[in-house]
XYZ file of C-alpha atoms in Angstrom:
697
model
C 18.642 -24.278 -10.036
C 17.029 -21.873 -8.622
C 12.864 -22.096 -8.590
C 11.054 -18.759 -7.753
C 7.123 -17.799 -8.433
C 5.675 -14.629 -8.686
C 2.456 -13.787 -9.506
C 1.352 -17.714 -9.994
C 4.668 -17.513 -12.626
C 7.294 -20.248 -11.999
C 10.821 -18.764 -13.275
C 14.006 -21.285 -12.655
C 17.063 -19.784 -12.076
C 19.196 -21.634 -14.399
C 23.009 -19.689 -13.547
C 22.445 -20.500 -9.518
C 24.969 -22.058 -7.539
C 28.434 -21.301 -6.871
C 30.842 -20.916 -9.959
C 34.763 -23.325 -9.785
C 37.640 -20.502 -10.328
C 39.318 -20.927 -14.309
C 43.191 -21.773 -12.889
C 41.946 -24.863 -11.264
C 43.158 -27.924 -12.829
C 39.731 -31.120 -14.249
C 41.266 -32.891 -10.321
C 40.646 -30.448 -8.898
C 37.204 -29.847 -9.493
C 36.428 -33.118 -9.838
C 37.620 -33.336 -6.810
C 35.655 -30.138 -5.124
C 32.033 -31.817 -6.898
C 32.647 -35.206 -4.751
C 33.087 -33.345 -1.768
C 30.858 -30.717 -1.996
C 26.631 -31.317 -2.581
C 26.482 -27.817 -3.616
C 28.917 -27.676 -6.658
C 27.405 -31.471 -7.594
C 23.367 -30.388 -7.650
C 24.765 -27.498 -9.732
C 23.188 -26.729 -13.707
C 25.694 -24.669 -16.034
C 23.581 -25.152 -19.723
C 26.743 -23.554 -21.244
C 29.935 -24.624 -19.838
C 32.035 -21.739 -19.573
C 28.700 -19.084 -19.360
C 30.718 -15.765 -17.780
C 32.894 -13.125 -17.780
C 36.575 -11.276 -16.271
C 34.798 -8.450 -14.440
C 31.135 -7.408 -16.013
C 29.942 -8.015 -18.867
C 27.865 -5.780 -20.589
C 26.290 -7.325 -23.553
C 24.214 -10.144 -25.300
C 22.999 -10.751 -28.178
C 22.037 -13.926 -30.182
C 23.060 -14.328 -33.845
C 19.988 -15.031 -36.760
C 20.300 -18.144 -37.070
C 19.915 -18.078 -32.849
C 23.309 -20.494 -32.978
C 25.404 -18.519 -31.412
C 25.324 -16.620 -28.301
C 27.790 -13.730 -28.280
C 28.720 -11.130 -24.749
C 30.414 -8.755 -23.899
C 32.115 -7.397 -21.129
C 35.247 -6.350 -19.194
C 37.796 -6.019 -17.912
C 39.912 -6.823 -19.341
C 37.182 -6.080 -22.743
C 36.472 -9.144 -23.889
C 34.342 -11.078 -26.454
C 33.623 -14.227 -26.643
C 30.720 -16.072 -28.948
C 29.162 -19.964 -27.539
C 27.765 -22.549 -29.570
C 24.852 -23.583 -28.574
C 25.091 -26.875 -30.036
C 28.258 -27.648 -28.262
C 26.720 -25.954 -24.572
C 30.877 -24.384 -24.600
C 32.347 -20.966 -25.796
C 33.829 -21.732 -29.102
C 35.849 -18.285 -29.630
C 37.238 -15.202 -26.942
C 38.316 -11.786 -28.350
C 39.809 -8.497 -26.557
C 39.469 -4.979 -27.485
C 41.747 -2.128 -27.164
C 38.925 -0.132 -25.203
C 34.904 -1.315 -23.573
C 32.570 -1.952 -25.846
C 29.404 -0.073 -26.038
C 27.059 -1.524 -28.236
C 27.657 -5.030 -30.235
C 25.714 -5.440 -33.970
C 25.504 -9.066 -35.564
C 25.549 -7.500 -39.766
C 24.755 -11.662 -40.419
C 23.148 -15.222 -40.356
C 25.813 -16.897 -38.076
C 29.504 -14.764 -35.886
C 31.186 -13.900 -39.766
C 29.664 -10.124 -40.083
C 29.774 -8.669 -37.044
C 30.379 -4.494 -35.536
C 31.346 -3.225 -32.538
C 30.943 0.092 -30.886
C 33.646 1.292 -28.825
C 33.624 4.037 -25.897
C 36.664 5.883 -27.130
C 34.450 6.506 -31.023
C 36.503 3.671 -32.569
C 34.472 1.471 -34.379
C 34.747 -2.057 -34.827
C 34.807 -4.315 -37.289
C 35.343 -7.977 -37.168
C 35.315 -11.027 -39.710
C 35.621 -15.445 -38.522
C 39.391 -14.393 -38.543
C 39.427 -11.455 -36.119
C 39.273 -7.938 -37.024
C 39.381 -7.254 -40.126
C 38.645 -2.808 -40.120
C 38.519 0.199 -38.024
C 37.317 3.424 -37.646
C 36.936 6.622 -35.818
C 33.095 8.638 -35.475
C 33.663 12.731 -35.401
C 31.964 11.658 -31.885
C 31.460 9.865 -29.209
C 28.282 7.251 -30.063
C 25.636 5.257 -28.370
C 24.002 3.713 -29.967
C 23.998 1.942 -33.480
C 21.481 0.579 -36.610
C 21.698 -1.248 -40.299
C 19.409 -0.697 -42.645
C 20.529 -4.582 -45.113
C 18.466 -2.752 -47.159
C 21.365 0.009 -48.871
C 24.095 -1.453 -46.394
C 24.444 1.937 -44.267
C 25.316 1.903 -40.667
C 24.138 4.250 -38.374
C 25.299 5.583 -36.278
C 23.528 8.597 -33.046
C 25.407 9.932 -29.562
C 26.893 13.202 -28.329
C 25.444 15.513 -30.877
C 22.400 15.776 -32.787
C 24.129 14.410 -36.048
C 22.840 11.261 -37.195
C 26.302 9.910 -38.724
C 25.812 7.721 -42.172
C 28.921 4.383 -42.447
C 27.969 3.012 -45.662
C 29.842 -0.412 -46.325
C 28.940 -0.905 -49.546
C 31.476 2.510 -50.923
C 33.395 2.462 -47.746
C 32.290 5.906 -47.055
C 31.037 8.153 -45.037
C 27.338 10.262 -46.449
C 26.404 12.780 -44.915
C 24.049 13.096 -41.954
C 21.029 13.601 -41.173
C 21.122 17.218 -38.419
C 17.689 15.876 -36.091
C 17.037 18.851 -33.756
C 17.868 17.621 -30.766
C 20.850 18.768 -28.669
C 21.729 14.725 -28.757
C 20.858 11.156 -29.580
C 20.518 8.135 -26.953
C 19.531 5.171 -28.926
C 18.042 5.049 -32.465
C 16.592 1.641 -34.480
C 15.219 0.508 -38.354
C 11.596 -0.551 -38.931
C 11.819 -3.979 -40.119
C 9.295 -3.848 -41.914
C 8.948 -0.404 -43.643
C 12.532 0.453 -43.170
C 11.326 3.184 -41.306
C 14.043 5.193 -39.203
C 14.075 6.820 -35.585
C 16.055 8.341 -33.150
C 15.424 9.387 -29.587
C 16.648 12.390 -27.959
C 17.372 14.125 -25.096
C 14.099 15.981 -24.197
C 12.148 12.967 -24.843
C 11.024 13.401 -28.333
C 11.000 11.139 -31.417
C 12.409 11.842 -34.232
C 11.142 9.240 -37.636
C 13.213 9.235 -40.851
C 12.443 8.126 -44.112
C 16.286 6.554 -45.366
C 15.444 7.139 -49.000
C 14.255 10.793 -48.669
C 16.668 11.228 -46.132
C 13.984 14.002 -44.657
C 12.602 14.003 -41.334
C 8.793 13.004 -41.262
C 7.421 12.589 -37.835
C 7.781 14.006 -34.546
C 6.560 12.086 -31.314
C 6.490 13.389 -27.699
C 6.751 11.053 -25.491
C 8.378 13.199 -22.381
C 4.389 14.673 -22.691
C 2.689 11.791 -22.360
C 4.958 9.871 -19.341
C 2.892 12.704 -16.645
C -0.237 10.650 -16.149
C -1.668 10.196 -12.940
C -0.527 6.273 -13.000
C 3.222 6.858 -13.760
C 5.455 8.674 -10.623
C 7.733 10.920 -12.505
C 11.185 13.472 -11.500
C 12.428 15.894 -13.358
C 12.690 15.360 -18.190
C 11.717 12.096 -19.405
C 14.434 11.289 -21.941
C 13.829 8.282 -24.382
C 16.894 5.693 -23.044
C 15.197 2.977 -25.425
C 13.193 2.458 -28.256
C 11.650 -0.643 -30.573
C 9.285 -2.029 -33.130
C 7.608 -4.194 -33.461
C 5.956 -4.161 -36.510
C 4.700 -1.846 -38.585
C 2.880 0.709 -37.165
C 3.215 -0.366 -33.455
C 6.685 0.650 -31.636
C 7.979 1.307 -27.202
C 9.343 4.251 -25.831
C 11.512 3.369 -22.223
C 12.745 6.993 -20.988
C 15.123 7.898 -18.058
C 12.035 8.025 -15.726
C 11.534 4.503 -15.636
C 7.651 4.387 -18.087
C 7.706 2.047 -21.332
C 5.000 3.985 -23.689
C 3.417 1.949 -26.429
C 2.258 3.949 -29.749
C 0.625 3.726 -32.506
C 2.930 5.539 -35.615
C -0.660 6.722 -36.951
C -1.239 8.393 -33.163
C 0.852 11.018 -31.510
C -1.454 9.464 -28.369
C 0.219 5.933 -26.771
C -2.327 3.293 -26.713
C -1.147 2.163 -22.765
C 1.940 3.193 -20.893
C 3.475 1.733 -18.255
C 5.822 3.203 -14.828
C 7.947 0.272 -12.571
C 8.020 2.581 -10.041
C 11.747 2.559 -9.077
C 12.626 6.400 -11.227
C 15.543 3.782 -13.225
C 16.119 4.541 -16.584
C 14.632 1.014 -19.194
C 17.383 -0.103 -20.597
C 15.830 -3.031 -23.559
C 12.212 -3.291 -24.715
C 11.045 -6.057 -26.031
C 8.261 -7.948 -28.248
C 7.115 -11.480 -26.692
C 4.539 -12.502 -30.407
C 3.235 -16.126 -28.472
C 1.595 -15.419 -25.130
C 1.541 -11.406 -26.683
C 3.012 -9.216 -24.220
C 6.161 -6.728 -23.762
C 9.263 -7.231 -21.112
C 10.513 -4.668 -20.357
C 14.036 -4.093 -17.760
C 15.975 -1.459 -16.453
C 19.196 -1.741 -13.633
C 16.646 -3.205 -11.241
C 14.004 -5.598 -12.406
C 12.468 -7.113 -15.469
C 9.491 -6.599 -16.072
C 6.687 -8.644 -17.613
C 3.378 -7.337 -19.068
C 0.125 -7.184 -20.891
C 0.380 -4.797 -23.978
C -3.217 -4.530 -24.240
C -4.399 -4.258 -20.406
C -0.697 -3.061 -19.055
C -1.314 -5.701 -16.547
C 2.188 -7.360 -14.699
C 2.286 -11.416 -15.875
C 4.782 -11.509 -13.859
C 9.398 -10.354 -12.604
C 11.901 -11.113 -11.779
C 15.284 -10.092 -9.542
C 18.293 -10.485 -9.873
C 21.166 -10.496 -6.865
C 22.558 -7.655 -9.514
C 21.920 -4.600 -11.431
C 21.812 -4.949 -15.452
C 22.760 -3.593 -17.741
C 21.536 -5.791 -20.776
C 18.794 -8.225 -21.141
C 18.295 -10.989 -24.774
C 15.444 -12.843 -24.774
C 15.926 -16.282 -27.053
C 13.936 -16.047 -30.071
C 10.060 -18.383 -30.471
C 11.276 -19.897 -26.229
C 10.612 -19.105 -22.872
C 14.599 -18.202 -22.349
C 15.992 -14.686 -21.148
C 19.988 -14.087 -21.279
C 21.153 -10.569 -18.423
C 23.753 -8.933 -18.630
C 24.390 -8.056 -14.730
C 27.755 -6.287 -12.869
C 28.891 -9.352 -12.203
C 31.275 -11.572 -13.958
C 27.867 -14.441 -14.579
C 25.221 -13.798 -16.683
C 22.150 -15.660 -15.583
C 20.096 -17.082 -17.364
C 16.531 -17.816 -16.873
C 13.637 -19.801 -18.074
C 10.098 -19.547 -18.448
C 8.101 -22.707 -19.392
C 4.922 -20.324 -19.104
C 6.110 -17.684 -21.306
C 7.338 -20.477 -24.144
C 9.108 -23.845 -24.567
C 12.940 -24.512 -23.949
C 14.999 -23.651 -26.354
C 16.262 -27.391 -28.874
C 19.601 -27.480 -28.118
C 17.926 -27.376 -24.594
C 15.059 -29.117 -24.163
C 15.692 -31.816 -21.422
C 15.034 -28.492 -19.280
C 11.005 -29.367 -19.941
C 11.091 -32.650 -18.791
C 13.169 -31.250 -15.880
C 10.634 -28.991 -15.042
C 8.149 -31.175 -15.425
C 9.607 -33.662 -12.611
C 9.701 -30.603 -10.092
C 5.952 -29.354 -10.859
C 5.415 -32.390 -9.660
C 7.061 -32.444 -6.456
C 6.936 -29.525 -5.110
C 8.624 -27.709 -2.322
C 7.639 -25.264 -0.054
C 9.629 -22.503 0.206
C 10.677 -20.742 3.984
C 12.089 -17.489 4.238
C 13.842 -18.677 7.591
C 16.423 -16.147 6.874
C 14.207 -12.827 5.220
C 11.400 -10.892 7.881
C 9.309 -9.302 5.353
C 9.361 -5.408 6.255
C 6.522 -2.711 4.705
C 7.508 0.885 4.072
C 6.290 1.780 7.875
C 7.984 -0.919 9.514
C 10.873 0.965 7.534
C 10.444 5.256 8.250
C 9.798 3.820 12.769
C 13.574 1.809 12.228
C 15.202 4.954 10.204
C 16.065 2.380 7.171
C 14.102 4.734 4.642
C 17.618 6.057 2.843
C 18.371 2.019 1.562
C 15.609 1.495 -0.960
C 16.970 0.588 -4.223
C 19.894 -0.934 -2.367
C 20.468 -4.931 -2.518
C 20.254 -5.085 1.420
C 16.641 -5.179 1.114
C 14.666 -6.328 -1.966
C 11.347 -5.470 -3.345
C 8.574 -8.069 -3.295
C 4.767 -6.757 -3.730
C 4.418 -4.209 -0.961
C 6.749 -4.307 1.149
C 10.265 -5.573 1.036
C 12.426 -8.655 1.712
C 15.760 -7.786 4.417
C 18.643 -9.823 5.794
C 17.066 -11.051 10.359
C 20.365 -10.220 11.117
C 20.368 -6.869 10.291
C 17.208 -6.200 11.194
C 17.317 -8.082 15.100
C 19.789 -5.348 14.570
C 18.661 -2.362 13.879
C 15.381 -2.799 15.932
C 17.117 -4.038 18.628
C 19.596 -0.058 18.939
C 16.228 1.619 17.363
C 14.377 0.199 20.412
C 16.203 0.833 23.248
C 13.868 1.044 25.617
C 11.830 -3.284 25.035
C 13.599 -4.031 28.212
C 11.335 -1.115 30.448
C 8.309 -1.508 28.340
C 8.787 -5.728 28.902
C 9.028 -4.788 32.570
C 5.794 -2.481 32.732
C 3.755 -5.366 31.289
C 5.521 -8.094 33.581
C 3.943 -5.511 36.400
C 0.605 -4.952 34.680
C 0.268 -8.123 34.711
C 0.731 -9.116 38.089
C -1.705 -6.483 39.139
C -4.374 -7.640 37.215
C -3.530 -11.047 39.077
C -4.781 -10.035 42.107
C -7.047 -7.883 41.036
C -9.534 -11.404 39.659
C -9.364 -13.056 43.473
C -11.170 -9.954 43.985
C -15.359 -9.903 45.106
C -16.386 -8.326 41.168
C -19.801 -5.487 41.920
C -21.153 -6.861 39.422
C -24.172 -4.728 38.766
C -27.915 -5.402 36.777
C -29.965 -3.329 34.268
C -32.661 -0.995 35.856
C -35.295 -2.231 33.328
C -36.422 -6.537 34.507
C -34.135 -6.613 37.449
C -35.470 -9.622 38.897
C -34.932 -11.330 35.486
C -31.227 -10.424 35.217
C -30.544 -12.020 38.635
C -32.181 -15.213 37.585
C -30.520 -15.149 34.940
C -27.580 -14.761 36.301
C -27.934 -17.177 38.972
C -28.967 -19.467 36.497
C -25.649 -18.455 34.093
C -23.722 -19.720 38.060
C -25.302 -23.391 38.657
C -24.539 -24.269 35.551
C -21.200 -23.752 35.410
C -20.635 -25.538 38.403
C -18.354 -27.695 38.847
C -17.569 -31.424 36.703
C -17.935 -32.992 40.973
C -21.401 -31.867 41.407
C -24.198 -33.321 38.966
C -26.717 -31.513 37.335
C -30.536 -32.616 37.618
C -31.457 -34.061 34.901
C -34.292 -31.730 34.108
C -32.441 -29.125 33.211
C -32.040 -27.533 30.296
C -29.186 -27.357 28.316
C -26.526 -24.295 28.244
C -28.133 -21.535 25.729
C -26.220 -18.697 25.216
C -25.907 -15.393 27.455
C -29.009 -13.049 26.800
C -27.175 -10.354 29.007
C -23.933 -10.545 27.060
C -26.141 -10.885 23.477
C -26.303 -7.444 21.996
C -29.037 -8.956 19.915
C -30.909 -8.814 23.589
C -29.863 -5.735 24.869
C -32.730 -3.637 24.344
C -34.136 -6.401 27.087
C -32.435 -4.837 29.775
C -32.293 -1.101 28.466
C -35.648 0.152 27.270
C -39.256 -0.440 29.436
C -41.321 -0.442 26.784
C -40.245 -4.283 27.482
C -40.453 -4.566 31.382
C -41.957 -7.074 32.192
C -44.815 -6.975 34.301
C -45.198 -10.039 37.672
C -48.817 -9.046 38.575
C -50.663 -9.422 34.863
C -53.213 -12.601 34.390
C -51.010 -13.510 31.592
C -47.376 -13.609 33.191
C -49.051 -15.172 36.530
C -50.350 -17.978 33.767
C -46.819 -18.576 31.860
C -44.981 -18.620 34.841
C -46.972 -19.977 38.226
C -44.189 -20.886 40.919
C -41.274 -18.483 39.273
C -40.840 -17.024 42.926
C -41.070 -20.685 44.322
C -38.291 -21.766 41.420
C -36.326 -19.050 42.567
C -36.467 -20.008 46.061
C -35.354 -23.643 45.945
C -32.847 -22.626 43.756
C -31.195 -20.992 46.422
C -32.038 -22.950 49.070
C -30.219 -26.325 46.633
C -27.211 -23.721 46.318
C -27.267 -23.037 50.096
C -26.829 -26.402 51.027
C -24.174 -28.010 47.750
C -22.097 -25.253 49.749
C -22.778 -26.611 53.406
C -22.408 -29.933 52.435
C -18.980 -29.507 49.767
C -16.968 -27.126 53.214
C -18.608 -31.050 55.318
C -18.155 -33.634 53.113
C -14.928 -34.316 50.777
C -16.032 -37.026 48.116
C -18.867 -36.850 46.114
C -21.863 -38.247 47.835
C -25.670 -38.277 48.463
C -26.912 -38.107 51.654
C -29.068 -39.979 53.775
C -32.121 -39.012 54.030
C -31.632 -37.184 50.631
C -34.530 -37.331 48.128
C -32.890 -38.665 44.538
C -32.177 -36.675 41.684
C -36.216 -38.561 40.115
C -37.960 -37.801 43.533
C -37.534 -34.184 43.134
C -37.398 -33.395 40.021
C -41.591 -35.502 39.753
C -42.521 -33.578 43.176
C -41.413 -30.061 41.071
C -43.907 -31.513 38.741
C -46.084 -32.353 40.485
C -46.155 -29.075 42.957
C -46.252 -27.042 39.420
C -49.247 -28.628 38.111
C -51.408 -28.109 41.046
C -50.518 -24.557 41.599
C -51.187 -23.788 37.298
C -54.207 -25.574 38.515
C -54.272 -22.953 41.638
C -54.333 -19.603 39.997
C -56.377 -20.616 37.066
C -59.152 -21.124 40.077
C -58.629 -18.235 41.229
C -58.631 -15.734 38.033
C -61.959 -18.119 37.454
C -63.249 -17.118 41.223
C -62.807 -13.574 40.552
C -64.414 -12.992 37.498
C -67.830 -15.136 38.347
C -67.124 -13.096 41.925
C -67.178 -9.395 39.757
C -70.164 -11.246 37.772
C -71.560 -11.896 40.694
C -71.284 -8.380 41.900
C -72.817 -6.312 38.903
C -76.103 -8.683 39.527
C -76.487 -7.721 43.134
C -75.963 -3.778 42.206
C -78.126 -3.650 39.839
C -80.996 -5.159 42.066
C -80.139 -2.881 45.239
C -80.521 0.101 42.893
C -83.712 -1.437 41.700
C -85.060 -1.738 45.128
C -84.228 1.339 46.722
C -85.966 3.225 43.307
C -82.681 5.519 43.171
C -80.802 5.378 39.546
C -77.989 4.562 41.339
C -76.782 2.197 44.071
C -73.124 1.253 45.773
C -72.486 -2.525 46.324
C -70.627 -4.506 48.292
C -67.601 -5.840 46.371
C -65.725 -9.851 47.465
C -62.392 -8.443 48.459
C -59.636 -10.843 48.502
C -56.881 -10.476 50.836
C -54.087 -9.672 48.060
C -56.519 -7.379 46.759
C -59.230 -4.901 46.747
C -62.207 -4.212 43.663
C -63.585 -0.965 43.715
C -67.262 -0.639 44.186
C -68.455 -0.301 40.375
C -71.856 1.772 40.036
C -74.767 1.191 37.726
C -77.513 3.971 36.416
C -81.064 1.938 34.969
C -83.780 4.549 33.221
C -86.650 5.637 34.876
C -89.498 2.939 33.730
C -87.288 0.317 33.328
C -88.191 -2.787 35.525
C -84.382 -5.307 35.874
C -86.286 -9.064 35.320
C -82.016 -9.880 35.662
C -82.259 -12.226 38.577
C -86.677 -13.889 37.761
C -86.331 -16.640 37.805
C -83.623 -17.535 38.770
C -83.683 -21.286 40.110
C -85.182 -22.173 37.457
C -83.128 -21.862 34.712
C -80.369 -23.381 37.746
C -83.102 -26.512 37.626
C -82.966 -26.735 34.127
C -79.296 -26.018 33.151
C -78.993 -29.770 35.855
C -81.637 -31.429 33.491
C -80.765 -33.547 30.719
C -81.327 -33.501 27.114
C -84.003 -36.272 26.887
C -86.311 -33.682 30.473
C -85.150 -30.880 28.537
C -86.717 -31.640 25.128
C -90.485 -33.287 27.405
C -90.129 -30.060 29.195
C -90.359 -28.523 25.543
C -92.770 -30.292 24.197
C -95.047 -29.839 26.801
C -95.011 -26.262 27.324
C -97.087 -23.210 26.006
C -96.761 -22.552 22.855
C -94.650 -19.438 23.785
C -91.078 -20.741 25.524
C -88.956 -17.919 26.631
C -85.293 -17.284 28.344
C -83.790 -15.014 30.001
C -79.327 -13.445 30.192
C -77.674 -12.696 32.708
C -77.466 -9.524 31.469
C -80.888 -8.956 30.439
C -81.187 -9.893 26.249
C -84.341 -12.391 26.458
C -84.417 -15.810 23.353
C -88.738 -15.942 22.145
C -88.996 -19.876 20.872
C -92.138 -20.307 19.135
C -93.885 -24.255 18.626
C -96.821 -24.185 16.776
C -99.256 -26.838 17.097
C -102.519 -28.384 15.597
C -106.258 -27.101 16.691
C -107.750 -30.435 18.104
C -112.218 -30.867 17.347
C -112.244 -31.699 21.010
C -111.832 -30.131 23.912
C -111.002 -26.865 22.052
C -114.667 -25.178 24.058
C -112.427 -25.923 27.844
C -108.824 -24.176 25.863
C -110.632 -20.893 24.947
C -112.305 -20.543 28.040
C -109.628 -21.817 29.690
C -107.193 -19.355 27.624
C -109.657 -16.087 27.957
C -108.807 -15.271 31.736
C -105.383 -15.338 30.885
C -105.990 -12.553 28.125
C -108.236 -10.259 31.096
C -105.630 -11.170 32.993
C -102.866 -9.760 30.053
C -105.707 -6.672 29.754
C -106.055 -5.136 33.337
C -101.256 -5.585 33.390
C -101.514 -2.812 30.348
C -103.779 -0.874 32.185
C -102.495 -0.712 35.659
C -98.672 -0.850 34.161
C -97.541 3.201 34.001
C -97.541 4.921 30.639
């Protein structure tokens, strides 16, 4: 038993395996089964379920107990009893069978339409009656209410044979050149026939007149279908009183509501082959359609594919066992294929053991490996020149490509690509040249923006990539992502706005010993290279400080350098303030509006002189009492409080920038010595008046 999964649906092929010839004796068959494991493990659901050469039609009796199959060559009809799982009888006919119809609940009444225009009626004993049609027939239908057989064929007439009267009635004349198929609605007995012009004509058997016409050929042309030529109706099937499915010769299935001329949905098989069978599956609300290549199961509401199966040989007819998930296929091969799909329904009652068998197989799944097949797309087929094999048994359609034999693929590829060895040789030569180029010295270009930073990062990356035998410092950071190759930091080395100014105060405070660190790194790298050349073993040289001492010395040097840089910046700010004071003092002494001052000049940077202008009549008093202020700043809080209490009512403080601050301490007047204080204050007031008179206006 072969198991396949299409679109997540398990499909079990019950007829897979080798079949034994009929002329072998039972003893020989038993010996072959004992020796060959594949024959012993095969499942033969129905014994001798095959035809001499080709199977044409498969039908199931209405009671579900008998399966009838017709094939050639020789023209044969076989009846199988499902209760016994074996063949009940076999009958041979004079000519090939086009189609057949079961008129009773079992096999007791049968009618066969043959290719030589003959119609044969069979009963349980055998052939009962034989008659001939005026024209070759293609399909037949039975109207049980009036006991009329309808035959359609190569002409526009629809022949009617009444089985109760035993004679032909007046035919129904259609507007078509020929009719391909026909069917009768099981609810209201509406007769419909499909024409070669792509139309479906509906007739009322009671009035013997046409009541409707549906143009299926025009509706087949949609944006999602691929139609080549004029579509003709190849098959049709009624589901209930309103729904009808129509298959065309160009591979489309149209689902109609009899109340509308427009189809509800149009499904394309995309093989361009005539549709030979259409069935409705009521349990899962699916439509099962088949052409000579593939069987597709799809949802009739949305058109979404449910599953599909593709046998090895071309399909002639499809039969679905009622109320189950079992399918029978009549193919261009002696063996008739039997498939079981648990997703469609349970197994029939006469083979209920299949349910338990499939459940055991699902519990122990086996992986399917396509070792002997190669998956190729349509583009690969064009490159190999195998596009003409599409539709042949050499290519199995699967998803967006095909499966083909790996031996055929390798042979065609070796013939198509004759210069494969030359390409292989050129590739090897290129690999050897690239291997030699790796040994050369690579010149790496540095970016124009932040060139020093890029060089330092590259040196750190080279140092982190040193051999494992050489130890790293404990204070070194972990390996960080390479900023030079990271696209997130690309603008750092391309945009001039990100240029780092190493002369700025912020940079000197944050990176005080960058240059010293780089220089130390270079020295250590040179020492390491020299040490590797001198010593073969990795050992610490004598007199060289350990890693912990080096790290502590580096930390101490870093802190000292930070202090030195901060002190230098503080001195620069203080010198600038002092120069401003001296400049202003010199301007007052000279009596001019401006004066040039000498500035403190550091050896690394020159400070340009600055000029200040004072308004006329304003006296600069910023540096007066500077010594007194310095002395007061050195006093503690207690001495400052005592000095403030012993001072006068007014206490003034001046800053270096000329701003003033006044503090008043109110005191209670004393009765004693009040006259003395007034006498002491009078000379002071007189001096203030004199100084005010002497001040320039």
